[in-house]
Short mmCIF file of C-alpha atoms in Angstrom, two decimals:
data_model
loop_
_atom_site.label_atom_id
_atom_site.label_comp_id
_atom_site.label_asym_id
_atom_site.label_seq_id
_atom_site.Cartn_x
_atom_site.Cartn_y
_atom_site.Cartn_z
CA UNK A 1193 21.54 3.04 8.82
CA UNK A 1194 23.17 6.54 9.60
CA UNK A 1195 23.01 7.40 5.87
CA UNK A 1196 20.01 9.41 4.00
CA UNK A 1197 19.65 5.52 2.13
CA UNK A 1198 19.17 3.83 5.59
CA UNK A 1199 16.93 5.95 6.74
CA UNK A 1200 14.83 6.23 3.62
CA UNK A 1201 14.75 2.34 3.22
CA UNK A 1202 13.49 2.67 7.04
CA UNK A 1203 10.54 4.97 6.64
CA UNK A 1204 9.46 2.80 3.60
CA UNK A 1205 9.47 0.04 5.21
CA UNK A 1206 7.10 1.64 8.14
CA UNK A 1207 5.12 3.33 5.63
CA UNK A 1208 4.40 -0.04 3.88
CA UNK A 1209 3.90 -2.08 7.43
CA UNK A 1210 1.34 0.49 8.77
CA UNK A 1211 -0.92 0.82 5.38
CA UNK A 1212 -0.50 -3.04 5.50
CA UNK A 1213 -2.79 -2.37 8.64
CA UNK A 1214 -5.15 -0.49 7.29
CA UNK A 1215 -8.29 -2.21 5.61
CA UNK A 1216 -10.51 1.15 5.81
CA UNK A 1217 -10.01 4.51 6.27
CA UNK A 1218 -11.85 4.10 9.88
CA UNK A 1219 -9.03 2.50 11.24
CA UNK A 1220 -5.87 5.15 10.13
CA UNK A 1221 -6.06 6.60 13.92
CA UNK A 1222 -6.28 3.51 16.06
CA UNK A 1223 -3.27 1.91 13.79
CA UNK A 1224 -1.07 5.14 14.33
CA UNK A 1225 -1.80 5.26 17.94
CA UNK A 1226 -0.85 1.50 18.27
CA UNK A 1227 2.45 2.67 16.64
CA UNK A 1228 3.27 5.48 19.33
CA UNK A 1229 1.89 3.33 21.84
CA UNK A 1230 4.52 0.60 21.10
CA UNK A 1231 7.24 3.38 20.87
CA UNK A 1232 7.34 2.61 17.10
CA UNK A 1233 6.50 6.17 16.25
CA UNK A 1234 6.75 9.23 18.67
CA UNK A 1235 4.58 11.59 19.68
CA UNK A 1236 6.25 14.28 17.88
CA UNK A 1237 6.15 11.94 14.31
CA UNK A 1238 2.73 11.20 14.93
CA UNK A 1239 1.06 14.24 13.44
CA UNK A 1240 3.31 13.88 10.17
CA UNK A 1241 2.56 10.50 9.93
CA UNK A 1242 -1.24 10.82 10.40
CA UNK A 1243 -1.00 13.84 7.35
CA UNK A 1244 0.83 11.40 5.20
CA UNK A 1245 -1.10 7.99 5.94
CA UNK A 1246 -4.46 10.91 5.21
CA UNK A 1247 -3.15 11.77 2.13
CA UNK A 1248 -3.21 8.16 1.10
CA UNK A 1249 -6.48 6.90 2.20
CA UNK A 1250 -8.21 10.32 1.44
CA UNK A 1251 -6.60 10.56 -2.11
CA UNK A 1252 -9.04 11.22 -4.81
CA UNK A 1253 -8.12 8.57 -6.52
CA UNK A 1254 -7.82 5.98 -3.80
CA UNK A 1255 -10.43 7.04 -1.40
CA UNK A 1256 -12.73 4.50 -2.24
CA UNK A 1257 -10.29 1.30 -2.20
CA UNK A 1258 -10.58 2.36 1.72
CA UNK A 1259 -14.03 2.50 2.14
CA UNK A 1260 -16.26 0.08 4.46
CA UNK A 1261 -17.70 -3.16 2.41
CA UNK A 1262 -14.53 -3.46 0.33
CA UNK A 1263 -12.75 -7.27 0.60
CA UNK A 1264 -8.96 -6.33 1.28
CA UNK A 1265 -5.93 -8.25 1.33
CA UNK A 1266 -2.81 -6.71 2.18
CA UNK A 1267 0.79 -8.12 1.66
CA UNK A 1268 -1.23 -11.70 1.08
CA UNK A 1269 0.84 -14.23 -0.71
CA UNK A 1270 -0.21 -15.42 -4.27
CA UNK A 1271 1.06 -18.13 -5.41
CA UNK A 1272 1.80 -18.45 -9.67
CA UNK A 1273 0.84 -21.67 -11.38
CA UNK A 1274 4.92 -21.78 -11.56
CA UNK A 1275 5.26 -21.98 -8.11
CA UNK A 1276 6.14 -18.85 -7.56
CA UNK A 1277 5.16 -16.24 -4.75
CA UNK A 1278 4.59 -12.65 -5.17
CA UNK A 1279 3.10 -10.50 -2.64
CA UNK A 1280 1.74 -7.00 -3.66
CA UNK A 1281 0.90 -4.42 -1.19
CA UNK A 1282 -3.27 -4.04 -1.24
CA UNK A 1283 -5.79 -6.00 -3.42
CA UNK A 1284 -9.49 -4.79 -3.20
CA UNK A 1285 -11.88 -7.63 -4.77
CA UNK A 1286 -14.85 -7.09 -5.43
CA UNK A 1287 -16.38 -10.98 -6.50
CA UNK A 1288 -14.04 -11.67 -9.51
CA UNK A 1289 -12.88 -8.20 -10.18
CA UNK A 1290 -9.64 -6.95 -8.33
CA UNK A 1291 -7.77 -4.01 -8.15
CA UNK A 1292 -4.32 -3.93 -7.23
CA UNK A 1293 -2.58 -0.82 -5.62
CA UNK A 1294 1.43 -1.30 -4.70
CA UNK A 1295 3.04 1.32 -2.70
CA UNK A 1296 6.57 3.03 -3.59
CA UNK A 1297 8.13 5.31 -1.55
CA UNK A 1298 10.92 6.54 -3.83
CA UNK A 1299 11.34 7.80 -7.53
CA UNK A 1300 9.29 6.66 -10.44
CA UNK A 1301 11.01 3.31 -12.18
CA UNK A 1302 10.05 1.12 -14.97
CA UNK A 1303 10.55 -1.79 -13.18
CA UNK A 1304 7.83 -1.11 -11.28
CA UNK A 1305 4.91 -1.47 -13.86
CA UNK A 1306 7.01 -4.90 -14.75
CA UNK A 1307 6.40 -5.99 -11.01
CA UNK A 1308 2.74 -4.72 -10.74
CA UNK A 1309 1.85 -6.42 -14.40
CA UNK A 1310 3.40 -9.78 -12.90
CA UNK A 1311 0.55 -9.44 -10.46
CA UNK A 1312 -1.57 -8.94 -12.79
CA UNK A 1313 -1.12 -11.57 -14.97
CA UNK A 1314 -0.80 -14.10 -12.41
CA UNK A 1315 -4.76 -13.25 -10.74
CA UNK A 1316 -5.67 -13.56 -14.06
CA UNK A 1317 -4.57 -16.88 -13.93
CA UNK A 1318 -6.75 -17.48 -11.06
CA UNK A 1319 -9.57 -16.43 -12.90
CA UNK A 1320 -9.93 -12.57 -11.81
CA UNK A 1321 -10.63 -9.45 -13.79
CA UNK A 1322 -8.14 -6.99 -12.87
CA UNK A 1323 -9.79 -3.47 -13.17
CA UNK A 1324 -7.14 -1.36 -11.80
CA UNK A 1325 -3.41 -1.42 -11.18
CA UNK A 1326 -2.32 1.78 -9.13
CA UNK A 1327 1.48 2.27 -8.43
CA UNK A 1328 1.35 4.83 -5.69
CA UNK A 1329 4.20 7.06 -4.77
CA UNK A 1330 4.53 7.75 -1.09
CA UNK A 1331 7.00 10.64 -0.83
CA UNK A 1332 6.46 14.65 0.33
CA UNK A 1333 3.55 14.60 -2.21
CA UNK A 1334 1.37 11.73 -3.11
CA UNK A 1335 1.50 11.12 -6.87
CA UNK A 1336 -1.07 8.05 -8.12
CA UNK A 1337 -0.11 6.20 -11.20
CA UNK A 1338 -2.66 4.16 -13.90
CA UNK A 1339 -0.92 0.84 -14.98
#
């Protein structure tokens, strides 16, 4: 884990677990202090962390898939009528209609609007009306992408 790889696949990984915890906006500062309080996160990452997890739930274009009254599931298992399992990273439903936000923390890549369209298609299966499919790119600026 000593190489720039490592540690990227490392702070994606906590990026990812920590929005998994967040359902609204309200609770971005009890989630990153349960983080330093478990020694997950220093004190000294905190403030970085806090500014980056903000410029998620704050985003224009995300702000209100983090508001209060919203249904969230985060890294929830769906199952495909194949059998399959696929877990995206946030769903917002709202009764039938969904929208589905999956978070990247690298570079742009096709095969990420195949993965977020295979969620897609299979909660249309299950009878819902997808609305939105956001890829969003977690990196030193937050970049929001329309499937």
């Amino acid at each position: 884990w000593d190489t720039e790889q490592g540690k990227s696949i490392v702070y994606g990984n906590l990026i990812h677990e920590i929005l998994s915890k967040i359902n609204t906006s309200n609770d971005l500062e009890e989630v990153v202090n349960q983080y330093v309080f478990k020694g997950i996160i220093s004190k000294e990452q905190k403030p970085y962390v806090s500014e980056l997890l903000e410029s998620v739930v704050y985003h224009p274009l995300l702000v209100d898939y983090f508001k209060q009254n919203n249904q969230v599931f985060c890294e929830r298992e769906i199952v495909a009528n194949d059998g399959s399992i696929m877990i995206p990273d946030r769903l917002v439903v709202n009764n039938q209609n969904v929208a589905i936000l999956d978070y990247k923390t690298g570079k742009p890549n096709a095969k990420y609007h195949q993965q977020i369209n295979q969620y897609a298609a299979v909660l249309t299966e299950l009878k819902f009306k997808v609305t939105k499919k956001l890829l969003i790119y977690i990196n030193d600026e937050i970049v929001v992408e329309v499937v």
